[in-house]
Amino acid sequence: MHMADALISPAVGGAMWAVSAGLIGYCSKKVKEDLDERKVPLMGVMGAFIFAAQMINFTIPATGSSGHLGGGLILAILLGPYAAFLVISSVLVVQALFFADGGLLALGCNIFNLGFFPAFVAYPLIYKKIVKDSASPGRILTGSLLAAIIGLQLGAFGVVLETLCSGITSLPFTTFVALMQPIHLGIGIVEGLVTAAVVSFVWKANPEILDLKASTAPSPIMHARQVAIVLLVAAAFTGGFVSWFASEHPDGLEWAIEKVTGKEELENAYNIQDALAQLQEKSAFLPDYSLKVSEAAAAQPGQDQDPRLGTSVSGIVGGFFTLCLAVLVGFALKKRSAGSW
Amino acid sequence: MSHHIVELKNLTYVYPDGTTGICDASVRITHGESVAIIGPNGAGKSTLLLHLNGFLWPSSGSVRIGDAPLTKETIRDVRRTVGMVFQDPDDQLFMPTIHDDVAFGPYNLGLPNEEVEERVNSALSRMGIMHLKDKPPYRLSAGEKRRAAIATVLSMMPDILVMDEPSTGLDPFGRRQLIGILKEFTHTKIIATHDLDLVADLCERAIIIHDGRIKADGPTADIFRDEALLHECGLEKPFSMQSCPICSPVPKP
Amino acid sequence: MSHHIVELKNLTYVYPDGTTGICDASVRITHGESVAIIGPNGAGKSTLLLHLNGFLWPSSGSVRIGDAPLTKETIRDVRRTVGMVFQDPDDQLFMPTIHDDVAFGPYNLGLPNEEVEERVNSALSRMGIMHLKDKPPYRLSAGEKRRAAIATVLSMMPDILVMDEPSTGLDPFGRRQLIGILKEFTHTKIIATHDLDLVADLCERAIIIHDGRIKADGPTADIFRDEALLHECGLEKPFSMQSCPICSPVPKP
Amino acid sequence: MADIARSFNDLNFLDHLSTGNSFLHRLDPRVKLLTVMGFIFAVVSFPRYEISSLLPFFFFPAVMIPLANIPVRYLMRKYLFLLPFAVLIGIFNPIFDREPFAFIGPLAVSGGMISFLSILIRFTLTILAAFILVAVTGFNGICLALKRFKVPEVFCVQLMMLYRYIFVLSSEAVKMARARELRSFGRKGQGIKPYVSLIGHLLLRTWDRARRVHTAMLSRGFHGKFYMRRPLALKASDVIFCLAWLFLFIVFRLYDIPAVIGEILTGAVA
Ligand SMILES: Nc1ncnc2c1ncn2[C@@H]1O[C@H](COP(=O)(O)OP(=O)(O)OP(=O)(O)O)[C@@H](O)[C@H]1O
Ligand SMILES: Nc1ncnc2c1ncn2[C@@H]1O[C@H](COP(=O)(O)OP(=O)(O)OP(=O)(O)O)[C@@H](O)[C@H]1O
Ligand SMILES: [Mg+2]
Ligand SMILES: [Mg+2]
């Protein structure tokens, strides 16, 4: 599942962007050091392949629904972790731009959830350990299945954490986890089976394909310790960033502007308070962190029912007016552009 | 036998990006006819053919195969009736071996195993590729793939054979063989191709498509004699007619 | 100019699965020759061509382009000398626009910007596709792509042009244009094709490959007159040398 | 099958739009990327119970869509196709957050309803922004901008090639799926075995293609470096465009403009 822009806060989005960008830089360096420039066209074309493959479905027996190839794991198996991570990131970039899968700000999260886990956890620590250097259909099956399941479980858990840290949804942690993990278990099993079958197919047809990365990548594996470090850094980064931001500067943008303009007080006091309350609760990882407005309101001494009522009525009127204005502007421009072009 | 009539009425197809693939085409092809669809690159030949088995649905106009118009209900029967060979054989061969590929259609029709085998063997031997039976398709040369692709359709025993550029990539002998096979096939044939010599050999009727519209429809001999028309549509006479003293008394300089 | 000699000595190539692609082939092609490689499907034509720029390495025997044998050391120079046009133009057009694609080679040669532009413009205008300069390759038609692919090779100013089935998929008009362009190219040309009329038009020498072996090598006119040889190798005369099917509809037995 | 063709067509169409020649298309890709990122950042930076302050942001699509000549009907179709996902991710809010938040007359509106609405608005704004970006910049423009922003070359180049070959491989995939469907007669041939074989073949073909592409690159002297003639120079119009929008976004972010307007209006009425 993709994270969506609509669910994300700038702090989480920005932090995950930074983490993913760092990983992209690191992997690019590794691929370059590899000195196998054959990989560049191969990566591009394989990315396109993942796209094409995702367009084809099959019928899942006995369910009537249909499935397709996931991509992350098979790329890692065929290209090795570094190249695979770059390709997965690229596929996600195209999906975010052209199909609005996720969104631009959520891209960092998605790259991490769908790229890091398969490429640097599932493949090297599970698949690789099981298949080793002696591929056989049985090993490929076990390896793929376990790797896909664990990779997806981690990815799904990433989605849960990032969403909750952002605090846009009201879904309680436990419910969210109880919803996401089982769904992704199913998806993981299907992906694992399909990946195993396709890998076995090409392995039989052209064993050379599976040898490529072994022969070129100097040490294709990140060690468990390194993985743990990256994970920790990412978590610390996100968590630390969020809580620091929340406590020091309740609302990032306003804080920044305040700094720039030197303005002491901002009008939207209740926004700040509200955000503060939310973020503090969130960063504490409380199971039922869902913010009750009455509590938030209680925390805001100057605010009682009446002004809020006033705000909402005038807000509705003003909002309606604003929207109408926007649409009018659009139509006027449309007319003009239709005339002049 | 009204069963194998193919009728297009005012067929228009606009691709989702706004390109007009085919525009206001009306054609009626009766049983047993052998019709060539010719025209320059991008004219709309492939687009037209894809309507014949319900792969594309007309933006407007209608398609009728046999007695019934082509609808979601009749499409299964239509697909059994119309056998289609694609432009690129790679697109059509997707099973682990050539045998499996040729058996795929009959098997999905629910035929008993022996009959499937029988059909596979007959199709393979007609195309002269019995020896490639157990080879995977990606290990074949271009022409071998073409033959296999045609075999996959022959094994379905269609009543109407639709082929998109069937002779590209075939060697002259294979091309002759193909022509022989197609001549034997007495049901309706619809062939889109740039190989005008094959058209002259095989089809008594030719339809010229140009810029998505039908420009001409008539007996092949007449069409190939109309040099102005051919020139206008980016075509030329079949090579074998170019030097023919009877068809073109004054050869072009 | 010994630079542009192509010499194969006892070339044998066996595919990893054990299929013999080409077997004991010896050929010497000198500067400025225009040579056709013909033969039935699966004969080994493509396999042979793929040795000329080091895509495949001989299982035994040697390849010599110009003064030096083809080795890992000389391969960079050889690839600059030999311009290879692939069967599928999509393999050759990998940059975002046609301009970038055609400029790719000259840039890598380290030429200054103005000269790169000059070469790009000259290659594009020779192929008549100047107007497509800023288009992405996936927006071109089959014929346009083919021409763009040739332009990418021309801008490298190769001394030897190697083409695998350059005329497949082109309409008659596009094919004529292609032949015109190739006639203008005065360096060595090596063309593998099934289009024997193109061979008759363009190549003074023809090499027949059959079952991976060279069966004949000589002037095109002589080869096309030898009906027994052609028949044995699954070939036939070019259509323009055959009789007209419309005027004399009974083909020779 | 319909959705296979649809996603490909969608991509195709957006790509087609990006070849337009409006004022927006001619802007430097970098400023467009920056502007849109600024927009998204501003939109998502609101707390979750915010609605009215988000509305002024609709001015951005309202201005950009007609200027870029993007067909509104196409956008609507795409939007409606994606809407269910947004509803799915937001629908939990009204369920879990029932506390009344505001009153419209006698009607109590729960916090969940408000935040749900807020999610839908964010969703609309962010996806419109992404589509606008591609439609006026094109994918290769974005790659160039990334390259200029010092994203590693390896990444940019393979991203560009990925995009290039999507068109080739997708049409191969569509045709193979078509061939499978034509001989399947319903569900029977669509199971996992033919699927694996089909995908396997597509993969083998792709692999061979990558080898050929690489050979084609080597044949043209490739030694690890990509050159592209694309002199990117910031013009005054680029800078003005970017700064003007970013300024507006900041104003929209800081001041609840509809509230101000509303107060003026209701105040005037009362
Ligand atoms: N998927 C598509 N989306 C948009 N336009 C398309 C698509 N496929 C084909 N076209 C366009 O439709 C027109 C007709 O294409 P079609 O493939 O039918 O031509 P054709 O006559 O078969 O050409 P050729 O001889 O090259 O095979 C062309 O202008 C082509 O560019
Ligand atoms: N990748 C491969 N693996 C194994 N065998 C192959 C492979 N490619 C080709 N062959 C075999 O090698 C032989 C020569 O093939 P090649 O492609 O050179 O033929 P060709 O003369 O180009 O044929 P066509 O005219 O059909 O293109 C054929 O028997 C073919 O089956
Ligand atoms: Mg066609
Ligand atoms: Mg060949």
PDB file of N, CA, C and O in Angstrom, chain A residues 37 44-45 55 57 59 69 90 97-99 105 168-171 251 253-254 263 291 293 308-309 314 318-319 326 330, chain D residues 4 7 44-45 48 50 55 62 78 92-93 96 101 103 131 134 158-159 162 180 190 195 206 214 253-255 258 262:
ATOM      1  N   GLU A  37      28.930  -0.635 -16.193  1.00  0.00           N
ATOM      2  CA  GLU A  37      27.979   0.323 -16.752  1.00  0.00           C
ATOM      3  C   GLU A  37      26.907  -0.384 -17.566  1.00  0.00           C
ATOM      4  O   GLU A  37      25.937   0.226 -17.958  1.00  0.00           O
ATOM      5  N   GLY A  44      17.300   0.654 -16.231  1.00  0.00           N
ATOM      6  CA  GLY A  44      16.211   1.397 -16.867  1.00  0.00           C
ATOM      7  C   GLY A  44      15.188   0.469 -17.477  1.00  0.00           C
ATOM      8  O   GLY A  44      13.978   0.588 -17.230  1.00  0.00           O
ATOM      9  N   VAL A  45      15.665  -0.492 -18.242  1.00  0.00           N
ATOM     10  CA  VAL A  45      14.749  -1.376 -18.941  1.00  0.00           C
ATOM     11  C   VAL A  45      14.006  -2.280 -17.949  1.00  0.00           C
ATOM     12  O   VAL A  45      12.817  -2.553 -18.108  1.00  0.00           O
ATOM     13  N   MET A  55       0.944  -4.432 -15.278  1.00  0.00           N
ATOM     14  CA  MET A  55      -0.271  -4.242 -16.063  1.00  0.00           C
ATOM     15  C   MET A  55      -0.962  -5.566 -16.356  1.00  0.00           C
ATOM     16  O   MET A  55      -2.080  -5.586 -16.838  1.00  0.00           O
ATOM     17  N   ASN A  57      -2.513  -9.178 -15.215  1.00  0.00           N
ATOM     18  CA  ASN A  57      -3.068  -9.824 -14.022  1.00  0.00           C
ATOM     19  C   ASN A  57      -3.222 -11.314 -14.223  1.00  0.00           C
ATOM     20  O   ASN A  57      -3.212 -11.803 -15.341  1.00  0.00           O
ATOM     21  N   THR A  59      -5.627 -14.687 -12.434  1.00  0.00           N
ATOM     22  CA  THR A  59      -6.722 -14.999 -11.541  1.00  0.00           C
ATOM     23  C   THR A  59      -6.181 -15.802 -10.375  1.00  0.00           C
ATOM     24  O   THR A  59      -5.554 -16.839 -10.573  1.00  0.00           O
ATOM     25  N   LEU A  69       2.462  -9.146 -10.250  1.00  0.00           N
ATOM     26  CA  LEU A  69       3.804  -9.147  -9.688  1.00  0.00           C
ATOM     27  C   LEU A  69       4.043  -7.878  -8.888  1.00  0.00           C
ATOM     28  O   LEU A  69       3.660  -6.797  -9.297  1.00  0.00           O
ATOM     29  N   SER A  90      12.715   4.613  -8.725  1.00  0.00           N
ATOM     30  CA  SER A  90      12.301   5.219  -9.988  1.00  0.00           C
ATOM     31  C   SER A  90      10.882   4.835 -10.345  1.00  0.00           C
ATOM     32  O   SER A  90      10.104   5.660 -10.801  1.00  0.00           O
ATOM     33  N   LEU A  97       3.983  10.428 -10.041  1.00  0.00           N
ATOM     34  CA  LEU A  97       3.719  11.532 -10.954  1.00  0.00           C
ATOM     35  C   LEU A  97       2.571  11.245 -11.902  1.00  0.00           C
ATOM     36  O   LEU A  97       1.758  12.106 -12.173  1.00  0.00           O
ATOM     37  N   PHE A  98       2.515  10.042 -12.405  1.00  0.00           N
ATOM     38  CA  PHE A  98       1.556   9.786 -13.471  1.00  0.00           C
ATOM     39  C   PHE A  98       0.266   9.148 -12.994  1.00  0.00           C
ATOM     40  O   PHE A  98      -0.764   9.307 -13.609  1.00  0.00           O
ATOM     41  N   PHE A  99       0.329   8.402 -11.935  1.00  0.00           N
ATOM     42  CA  PHE A  99      -0.887   7.734 -11.482  1.00  0.00           C
ATOM     43  C   PHE A  99      -1.344   8.240 -10.136  1.00  0.00           C
ATOM     44  O   PHE A  99      -2.299   7.719  -9.574  1.00  0.00           O
ATOM     45  N   LEU A 105       5.017  14.247  -1.800  1.00  0.00           N
ATOM     46  CA  LEU A 105       5.615  14.381  -0.476  1.00  0.00           C
ATOM     47  C   LEU A 105       5.760  13.007   0.191  1.00  0.00           C
ATOM     48  O   LEU A 105       6.696  12.753   0.924  1.00  0.00           O
ATOM     49  N   ILE A 168      -2.807  12.757  10.889  1.00  0.00           N
ATOM     50  CA  ILE A 168      -3.961  13.257  10.142  1.00  0.00           C
ATOM     51  C   ILE A 168      -5.148  12.311  10.304  1.00  0.00           C
ATOM     52  O   ILE A 168      -6.289  12.710  10.311  1.00  0.00           O
ATOM     53  N   THR A 169      -4.827  11.030  10.436  1.00  0.00           N
ATOM     54  CA  THR A 169      -5.913  10.067  10.583  1.00  0.00           C
ATOM     55  C   THR A 169      -6.260   9.899  12.051  1.00  0.00           C
ATOM     56  O   THR A 169      -5.444  10.180  12.925  1.00  0.00           O
ATOM     57  N   SER A 170      -7.477   9.443  12.306  1.00  0.00           N
ATOM     58  CA  SER A 170      -7.889   9.229  13.691  1.00  0.00           C
ATOM     59  C   SER A 170      -7.836   7.760  14.063  1.00  0.00           C
ATOM     60  O   SER A 170      -8.233   7.363  15.151  1.00  0.00           O
ATOM     61  N   LEU A 171      -7.404   6.960  13.116  1.00  0.00           N
ATOM     62  CA  LEU A 171      -7.386   5.525  13.338  1.00  0.00           C
ATOM     63  C   LEU A 171      -6.472   5.191  14.521  1.00  0.00           C
ATOM     64  O   LEU A 171      -5.318   5.590  14.542  1.00  0.00           O
ATOM     65  N   ASP A 251       4.468  24.525  14.935  1.00  0.00           N
ATOM     66  CA  ASP A 251       4.076  24.375  13.544  1.00  0.00           C
ATOM     67  C   ASP A 251       5.217  24.864  12.680  1.00  0.00           C
ATOM     68  O   ASP A 251       5.546  26.037  12.673  1.00  0.00           O
ATOM     69  N   LEU A 253       6.075  25.500   9.566  1.00  0.00           N
ATOM     70  CA  LEU A 253       6.088  26.572   8.594  1.00  0.00           C
ATOM     71  C   LEU A 253       5.929  27.918   9.287  1.00  0.00           C
ATOM     72  O   LEU A 253       6.630  28.878   9.004  1.00  0.00           O
ATOM     73  N   GLU A 254       5.001  27.936  10.225  1.00  0.00           N
ATOM     74  CA  GLU A 254       4.757  29.196  10.919  1.00  0.00           C
ATOM     75  C   GLU A 254       5.989  29.605  11.695  1.00  0.00           C
ATOM     76  O   GLU A 254       6.344  30.781  11.754  1.00  0.00           O
ATOM     77  N   LYS A 263       7.911  38.158  13.431  1.00  0.00           N
ATOM     78  CA  LYS A 263       6.635  38.400  14.077  1.00  0.00           C
ATOM     79  C   LYS A 263       6.535  37.566  15.356  1.00  0.00           C
ATOM     80  O   LYS A 263       6.876  36.386  15.356  1.00  0.00           O
ATOM     81  N   LEU A 291      -7.037  12.287  19.150  1.00  0.00           N
ATOM     82  CA  LEU A 291      -7.193  13.535  19.885  1.00  0.00           C
ATOM     83  C   LEU A 291      -8.666  13.891  20.060  1.00  0.00           C
ATOM     84  O   LEU A 291      -9.427  13.970  19.109  1.00  0.00           O
ATOM     85  N   VAL A 293     -11.284  16.562  20.764  1.00  0.00           N
ATOM     86  CA  VAL A 293     -11.252  18.006  20.614  1.00  0.00           C
ATOM     87  C   VAL A 293     -11.611  18.704  21.914  1.00  0.00           C
ATOM     88  O   VAL A 293     -11.094  19.758  22.235  1.00  0.00           O
ATOM     89  N   ARG A 308     -16.314  29.778  18.281  1.00  0.00           N
ATOM     90  CA  ARG A 308     -16.108  28.715  17.299  1.00  0.00           C
ATOM     91  C   ARG A 308     -17.302  28.598  16.374  1.00  0.00           C
ATOM     92  O   ARG A 308     -17.179  28.338  15.188  1.00  0.00           O
ATOM     93  N   LEU A 309     -18.471  28.788  16.969  1.00  0.00           N
ATOM     94  CA  LEU A 309     -19.663  28.769  16.138  1.00  0.00           C
ATOM     95  C   LEU A 309     -19.563  29.871  15.094  1.00  0.00           C
ATOM     96  O   LEU A 309     -19.786  29.669  13.911  1.00  0.00           O
ATOM     97  N   SER A 314     -19.007  31.857   9.523  1.00  0.00           N
ATOM     98  CA  SER A 314     -18.316  32.764   8.599  1.00  0.00           C
ATOM     99  C   SER A 314     -17.313  31.995   7.771  1.00  0.00           C
ATOM    100  O   SER A 314     -17.072  32.314   6.608  1.00  0.00           O
ATOM    101  N   GLY A 318     -17.245  32.177   3.903  1.00  0.00           N
ATOM    102  CA  GLY A 318     -16.010  32.614   3.266  1.00  0.00           C
ATOM    103  C   GLY A 318     -15.423  31.540   2.377  1.00  0.00           C
ATOM    104  O   GLY A 318     -14.951  31.810   1.277  1.00  0.00           O
ATOM    105  N   GLY A 319     -15.469  30.295   2.866  1.00  0.00           N
ATOM    106  CA  GLY A 319     -14.923  29.199   2.083  1.00  0.00           C
ATOM    107  C   GLY A 319     -15.659  29.038   0.771  1.00  0.00           C
ATOM    108  O   GLY A 319     -15.056  28.891  -0.297  1.00  0.00           O
ATOM    109  N   ALA A 326     -12.315  30.913  -7.111  1.00  0.00           N
ATOM    110  CA  ALA A 326     -11.304  30.099  -7.795  1.00  0.00           C
ATOM    111  C   ALA A 326     -11.871  29.531  -9.090  1.00  0.00           C
ATOM    112  O   ALA A 326     -11.239  29.583 -10.146  1.00  0.00           O
ATOM    113  N   GLY A 330     -10.734  30.242 -12.930  1.00  0.00           N
ATOM    114  CA  GLY A 330     -10.422  29.155 -13.858  1.00  0.00           C
ATOM    115  C   GLY A 330     -11.183  29.308 -15.162  1.00  0.00           C
ATOM    116  O   GLY A 330     -10.610  29.226 -16.249  1.00  0.00           O
TER     117      GLY A 330
ATOM    118  N   ILE D   4      -5.581  -2.498 -17.613  1.00  0.00           N
ATOM    119  CA  ILE D   4      -4.233  -2.507 -18.174  1.00  0.00           C
ATOM    120  C   ILE D   4      -4.132  -1.400 -19.181  1.00  0.00           C
ATOM    121  O   ILE D   4      -3.256  -0.552 -19.128  1.00  0.00           O
ATOM    122  N   SER D   7      -4.321   2.248 -17.638  1.00  0.00           N
ATOM    123  CA  SER D   7      -3.171   2.905 -17.019  1.00  0.00           C
ATOM    124  C   SER D   7      -2.157   3.306 -18.076  1.00  0.00           C
ATOM    125  O   SER D   7      -1.540   4.352 -17.980  1.00  0.00           O
ATOM    126  N   VAL D  44      -0.020  20.366   3.057  1.00  0.00           N
ATOM    127  CA  VAL D  44      -0.039  19.310   4.058  1.00  0.00           C
ATOM    128  C   VAL D  44       0.397  19.823   5.424  1.00  0.00           C
ATOM    129  O   VAL D  44       0.305  19.099   6.410  1.00  0.00           O
ATOM    130  N   SER D  45       0.868  21.057   5.480  1.00  0.00           N
ATOM    131  CA  SER D  45       1.377  21.532   6.767  1.00  0.00           C
ATOM    132  C   SER D  45       0.253  21.971   7.705  1.00  0.00           C
ATOM    133  O   SER D  45       0.503  22.259   8.862  1.00  0.00           O
ATOM    134  N   ARG D  48      -4.935  18.813  11.331  1.00  0.00           N
ATOM    135  CA  ARG D  48      -5.908  17.960  10.666  1.00  0.00           C
ATOM    136  C   ARG D  48      -7.335  18.483  10.652  1.00  0.00           C
ATOM    137  O   ARG D  48      -8.143  18.035   9.884  1.00  0.00           O
ATOM    138  N   GLU D  50      -8.293  21.341   9.767  1.00  0.00           N
ATOM    139  CA  GLU D  50      -8.356  22.584   9.006  1.00  0.00           C
ATOM    140  C   GLU D  50      -9.110  22.367   7.710  1.00  0.00           C
ATOM    141  O   GLU D  50      -8.879  21.394   7.000  1.00  0.00           O
ATOM    142  N   LEU D  55      -8.873  26.161   1.423  1.00  0.00           N
ATOM    143  CA  LEU D  55      -9.607  26.457   0.191  1.00  0.00           C
ATOM    144  C   LEU D  55      -8.899  27.431  -0.759  1.00  0.00           C
ATOM    145  O   LEU D  55      -8.953  27.228  -1.973  1.00  0.00           O
ATOM    146  N   ALA D  62      -6.761  26.219 -10.264  1.00  0.00           N
ATOM    147  CA  ALA D  62      -7.719  26.984 -11.068  1.00  0.00           C
ATOM    148  C   ALA D  62      -7.002  27.862 -12.080  1.00  0.00           C
ATOM    149  O   ALA D  62      -7.515  28.105 -13.168  1.00  0.00           O
ATOM    150  N   LYS D  78      -9.796  11.121 -14.121  1.00  0.00           N
ATOM    151  CA  LYS D  78      -8.708  10.570 -13.330  1.00  0.00           C
ATOM    152  C   LYS D  78      -8.967  10.738 -11.846  1.00  0.00           C
ATOM    153  O   LYS D  78      -8.731   9.841 -11.042  1.00  0.00           O
ATOM    154  N   PHE D  92     -12.011   6.353   8.211  1.00  0.00           N
ATOM    155  CA  PHE D  92     -11.913   5.936   9.608  1.00  0.00           C
ATOM    156  C   PHE D  92     -12.059   7.107  10.566  1.00  0.00           C
ATOM    157  O   PHE D  92     -12.425   6.933  11.707  1.00  0.00           O
ATOM    158  N   ASN D  93     -11.745   8.282  10.068  1.00  0.00           N
ATOM    159  CA  ASN D  93     -11.817   9.428  10.965  1.00  0.00           C
ATOM    160  C   ASN D  93     -13.210   9.658  11.540  1.00  0.00           C
ATOM    161  O   ASN D  93     -13.352   9.760  12.760  1.00  0.00           O
ATOM    162  N   PHE D  96     -13.899   6.892  14.182  1.00  0.00           N
ATOM    163  CA  PHE D  96     -13.182   6.848  15.457  1.00  0.00           C
ATOM    164  C   PHE D  96     -13.202   8.166  16.220  1.00  0.00           C
ATOM    165  O   PHE D  96     -12.877   8.218  17.377  1.00  0.00           O
ATOM    166  N   PHE D 101     -17.369  18.814  17.178  1.00  0.00           N
ATOM    167  CA  PHE D 101     -16.281  19.769  17.017  1.00  0.00           C
ATOM    168  C   PHE D 101     -16.818  21.175  16.762  1.00  0.00           C
ATOM    169  O   PHE D 101     -16.299  22.147  17.235  1.00  0.00           O
ATOM    170  N   PHE D 103     -20.630  23.431  15.527  1.00  0.00           N
ATOM    171  CA  PHE D 103     -22.078  23.373  15.345  1.00  0.00           C
ATOM    172  C   PHE D 103     -22.480  24.264  14.197  1.00  0.00           C
ATOM    173  O   PHE D 103     -22.057  25.405  14.092  1.00  0.00           O
ATOM    174  N   PHE D 131      -0.374  16.148 -11.074  1.00  0.00           N
ATOM    175  CA  PHE D 131      -0.744  16.042 -12.493  1.00  0.00           C
ATOM    176  C   PHE D 131      -0.348  17.296 -13.254  1.00  0.00           C
ATOM    177  O   PHE D 131       0.147  17.228 -14.379  1.00  0.00           O
ATOM    178  N   VAL D 134       3.416  17.252 -14.060  1.00  0.00           N
ATOM    179  CA  VAL D 134       3.815  16.419 -15.203  1.00  0.00           C
ATOM    180  C   VAL D 134       3.292  17.006 -16.498  1.00  0.00           C
ATOM    181  O   VAL D 134       3.987  17.018 -17.510  1.00  0.00           O
ATOM    182  N   GLN D 158      19.070   6.278 -15.414  1.00  0.00           N
ATOM    183  CA  GLN D 158      18.232   5.078 -15.497  1.00  0.00           C
ATOM    184  C   GLN D 158      16.760   5.444 -15.355  1.00  0.00           C
ATOM    185  O   GLN D 158      15.891   4.798 -15.916  1.00  0.00           O
ATOM    186  N   LEU D 159      16.479   6.535 -14.661  1.00  0.00           N
ATOM    187  CA  LEU D 159      15.097   7.010 -14.574  1.00  0.00           C
ATOM    188  C   LEU D 159      14.582   7.424 -15.952  1.00  0.00           C
ATOM    189  O   LEU D 159      13.466   7.083 -16.355  1.00  0.00           O
ATOM    190  N   LEU D 162      14.116   4.324 -18.016  1.00  0.00           N
ATOM    191  CA  LEU D 162      12.919   3.622 -17.551  1.00  0.00           C
ATOM    192  C   LEU D 162      11.699   4.206 -18.246  1.00  0.00           C
ATOM    193  O   LEU D 162      10.878   3.494 -18.796  1.00  0.00           O
ATOM    194  N   ARG D 180      -3.182 -13.654 -24.869  1.00  0.00           N
ATOM    195  CA  ARG D 180      -3.621 -14.650 -23.886  1.00  0.00           C
ATOM    196  C   ARG D 180      -5.134 -14.639 -23.784  1.00  0.00           C
ATOM    197  O   ARG D 180      -5.784 -15.677 -23.794  1.00  0.00           O
ATOM    198  N   GLN D 190      -6.455 -17.780 -17.717  1.00  0.00           N
ATOM    199  CA  GLN D 190      -5.885 -16.625 -17.049  1.00  0.00           C
ATOM    200  C   GLN D 190      -5.254 -16.988 -15.715  1.00  0.00           C
ATOM    201  O   GLN D 190      -4.992 -16.125 -14.901  1.00  0.00           O
ATOM    202  N   TYR D 195       0.304 -17.265 -16.664  1.00  0.00           N
ATOM    203  CA  TYR D 195       0.777 -15.949 -16.225  1.00  0.00           C
ATOM    204  C   TYR D 195       2.281 -15.966 -15.995  1.00  0.00           C
ATOM    205  O   TYR D 195       3.011 -15.104 -16.489  1.00  0.00           O
ATOM    206  N   THR D 206      12.920  -8.711 -22.168  1.00  0.00           N
ATOM    207  CA  THR D 206      13.444  -7.461 -21.622  1.00  0.00           C
ATOM    208  C   THR D 206      14.944  -7.557 -21.406  1.00  0.00           C
ATOM    209  O   THR D 206      15.696  -6.638 -21.695  1.00  0.00           O
ATOM    210  N   HIS D 214      22.418  -1.924 -24.594  1.00  0.00           N
ATOM    211  CA  HIS D 214      23.766  -1.660 -24.127  1.00  0.00           C
ATOM    212  C   HIS D 214      24.766  -1.737 -25.273  1.00  0.00           C
ATOM    213  O   HIS D 214      25.669  -0.916 -25.396  1.00  0.00           O
ATOM    214  N   ARG D 253      -1.065  30.266   3.715  1.00  0.00           N
ATOM    215  CA  ARG D 253      -0.778  29.426   4.865  1.00  0.00           C
ATOM    216  C   ARG D 253      -0.936  30.207   6.169  1.00  0.00           C
ATOM    217  O   ARG D 253      -1.387  29.679   7.175  1.00  0.00           O
ATOM    218  N   LEU D 254      -0.575  31.467   6.131  1.00  0.00           N
ATOM    219  CA  LEU D 254      -0.556  32.244   7.366  1.00  0.00           C
ATOM    220  C   LEU D 254      -1.916  32.821   7.720  1.00  0.00           C
ATOM    221  O   LEU D 254      -2.273  32.922   8.878  1.00  0.00           O
ATOM    222  N   TYR D 255      -2.648  33.238   6.723  1.00  0.00           N
ATOM    223  CA  TYR D 255      -3.917  33.900   7.008  1.00  0.00           C
ATOM    224  C   TYR D 255      -5.063  33.034   6.552  1.00  0.00           C
ATOM    225  O   TYR D 255      -5.068  32.529   5.431  1.00  0.00           O
ATOM    226  N   PRO D 258     -10.491  32.668   3.848  1.00  0.00           N
ATOM    227  CA  PRO D 258     -11.955  32.532   3.826  1.00  0.00           C
ATOM    228  C   PRO D 258     -12.584  33.050   5.111  1.00  0.00           C
ATOM    229  O   PRO D 258     -13.654  33.654   5.072  1.00  0.00           O
ATOM    230  N   GLY D 262     -15.258  35.704   5.135  1.00  0.00           N
ATOM    231  CA  GLY D 262     -16.533  35.354   5.759  1.00  0.00           C
ATOM    232  C   GLY D 262     -16.938  36.366   6.803  1.00  0.00           C
ATOM    233  O   GLY D 262     -18.102  36.775   6.872  1.00  0.00           O
TER     234      GLY D 262
END
